[in-house]
Amino acid sequence: MAESRLACRECHYINHGDAQACENCGSSSLTEDWAGYVVITHPEQSEIADEMNVNEPGGYALKVR
């Protein structure tokens, strides 16, 4: 069975497993209802990271409902 991935409604970070709070920002507002996936490796050099207000490397959902 595939591991569930939960997206944070606040920062869009993708959390793995049975997280109760976002590993990136600490928010408890997590959802399975998300679409699109982007991996940001160097946020300080990324226009996408700038647009998404991302400061930490990782996987992020493009759309979170």
XYZ file of N, CA and C in Angstrom:
195
model
N 0.847 -1.188 0.000
C 0.000 0.000 0.000
C 0.887 1.244 0.000
N 0.517 2.234 -0.771
C 1.307 3.459 -0.879
C 1.159 4.309 0.380
N 2.244 4.959 0.716
C 2.247 5.845 1.866
C 1.449 7.103 1.530
N 0.602 7.547 2.456
C -0.185 8.757 2.204
C 0.707 9.983 2.315
N 0.379 10.960 1.548
C 1.109 12.224 1.580
C 0.106 13.317 1.888
N 0.427 14.116 2.870
C -0.454 15.197 3.286
C 0.200 16.532 2.975
N -0.548 17.420 2.346
C -0.042 18.749 2.042
C -0.502 19.722 3.121
N 0.383 20.611 3.489
C 0.056 21.642 4.466
C -0.738 22.747 3.764
N -1.848 23.139 4.352
C -2.658 24.215 3.761
C -1.984 25.576 3.904
N -1.046 25.694 4.821
C -0.375 26.975 5.055
C 0.817 27.186 4.122
N 1.731 26.207 4.059
C 2.974 26.396 3.299
C 3.104 25.468 2.094
N 2.134 24.542 1.907
C 2.084 23.597 0.786
C 3.142 22.498 0.845
N 3.905 22.406 1.921
C 4.918 21.364 2.074
C 4.252 19.996 2.108
N 4.852 19.009 1.435
C 4.328 17.642 1.425
C 4.933 16.873 2.596
N 4.053 16.415 3.475
C 4.447 15.643 4.648
C 4.146 14.178 4.390
N 5.030 13.299 4.807
C 4.877 11.874 4.579
C 4.379 11.171 5.833
N 3.714 10.059 5.612
C 3.275 9.227 6.724
C 2.066 9.789 7.438
N 2.021 9.557 8.723
C 0.862 9.968 9.517
C 1.172 11.223 10.330
N 1.742 12.206 9.689
C 2.106 13.460 10.365
C 0.870 14.119 10.972
N 1.020 14.631 12.158
C -0.050 15.362 12.827
C 0.117 16.868 12.635
N 1.348 17.268 12.328
C 1.656 18.681 12.094
C 2.682 18.767 10.974
N 2.695 19.883 10.283
C 3.623 20.082 9.175
C 5.062 20.069 9.675
N 5.903 19.292 8.981
C 7.320 19.206 9.334
C 8.062 20.497 9.001
N 7.479 21.332 8.146
C 8.129 22.563 7.703
C 7.730 23.764 8.564
N 6.411 23.967 8.766
C 5.966 25.187 9.463
C 5.265 24.917 10.788
N 4.926 23.648 11.059
C 4.292 23.306 12.333
C 2.780 23.397 12.334
N 2.161 23.823 11.244
C 0.706 23.925 11.167
C 0.073 22.545 11.289
N -1.107 22.485 11.895
C -1.822 21.219 11.999
C -2.887 21.097 10.908
N -2.911 22.038 9.980
C -3.890 22.037 8.893
C -3.325 21.285 7.688
N -3.490 19.951 7.693
C -2.976 19.089 6.636
C -4.134 18.451 5.880
N -3.929 18.174 4.598
C -4.978 17.582 3.779
C -4.416 16.625 2.737
N -5.237 15.646 2.358
C -4.899 14.745 1.257
C -5.367 15.325 -0.073
N -6.124 16.413 -0.041
C -6.724 17.007 -1.234
C -5.801 18.069 -1.822
N -4.849 17.614 -2.637
C -3.899 18.522 -3.269
C -3.550 18.009 -4.658
N -2.973 18.883 -5.485
C -2.615 18.510 -6.856
C -1.311 19.180 -7.251
N -0.581 18.530 -8.145
C 0.687 19.073 -8.632
C 1.776 18.922 -7.594
N 2.993 18.709 -8.065
C 4.105 18.472 -7.156
C 5.357 19.099 -7.734
N 6.047 19.866 -6.925
C 7.299 20.470 -7.359
C 8.344 20.220 -6.268
N 9.554 19.879 -6.706
C 10.661 19.698 -5.770
C 11.578 20.906 -5.913
N 11.805 21.575 -4.817
C 12.663 22.755 -4.812
C 13.938 22.401 -4.066
N 15.062 22.455 -4.781
C 16.333 22.060 -4.181
C 17.160 23.253 -3.721
N 17.062 24.366 -4.414
C 17.808 25.575 -4.067
C 16.855 26.762 -4.073
N 16.086 26.935 -2.994
C 15.066 27.985 -2.979
C 15.617 29.394 -3.177
N 16.857 29.616 -2.767
C 17.440 30.954 -2.892
C 17.729 31.316 -4.349
N 17.745 30.329 -5.246
C 18.032 30.560 -6.658
C 16.822 30.282 -7.545
N 15.662 30.023 -6.962
C 14.499 29.563 -7.719
C 13.417 30.628 -7.824
N 13.020 30.929 -9.053
C 11.915 31.862 -9.256
C 10.598 31.246 -8.787
N 10.449 29.930 -8.943
C 9.239 29.250 -8.477
C 9.154 29.331 -6.954
N 10.269 29.094 -6.276
C 10.295 29.194 -4.814
C 9.943 30.607 -4.374
N 10.441 31.596 -5.084
C 10.134 32.991 -4.772
C 8.632 33.242 -4.931
N 8.056 32.753 -6.016
C 6.622 32.930 -6.277
C 5.765 32.237 -5.220
N 6.241 31.066 -4.750
C 5.490 30.292 -3.751
C 5.850 30.676 -2.310
N 6.776 31.612 -2.130
C 7.246 32.015 -0.798
C 7.866 30.840 -0.040
N 8.682 30.054 -0.739
C 9.345 28.884 -0.163
C 10.786 29.242 0.180
N 11.189 28.926 1.419
C 12.545 29.208 1.876
C 13.351 27.954 2.176
N 12.680 26.805 2.251
C 13.339 25.555 2.606
C 13.229 24.553 1.458
N 14.293 23.799 1.169
C 14.227 22.762 0.138
C 13.209 21.691 0.510
N 12.612 21.071 -0.503
C 11.672 19.987 -0.248
C 10.644 19.870 -1.337
N 9.657 18.999 -1.114
C 8.562 18.799 -2.045
C 7.358 19.621 -1.628
N 6.737 20.279 -2.591
C 5.606 21.162 -2.315
C 4.461 20.900 -3.290
N 3.240 21.024 -2.809
C 2.051 20.901 -3.652
C 1.820 22.233 -4.358
N 1.423 22.162 -5.612
C 1.135 23.386 -6.356
C -0.253 23.932 -6.014
N -1.207 23.032 -5.786
C -2.574 23.450 -5.450
C -3.051 22.648 -4.256
N -3.498 23.331 -3.228
C -4.008 22.678 -2.022
C -5.428 23.144 -1.806
N -6.325 22.190 -1.610
C -7.732 22.534 -1.398
C -8.097 22.388 0.057
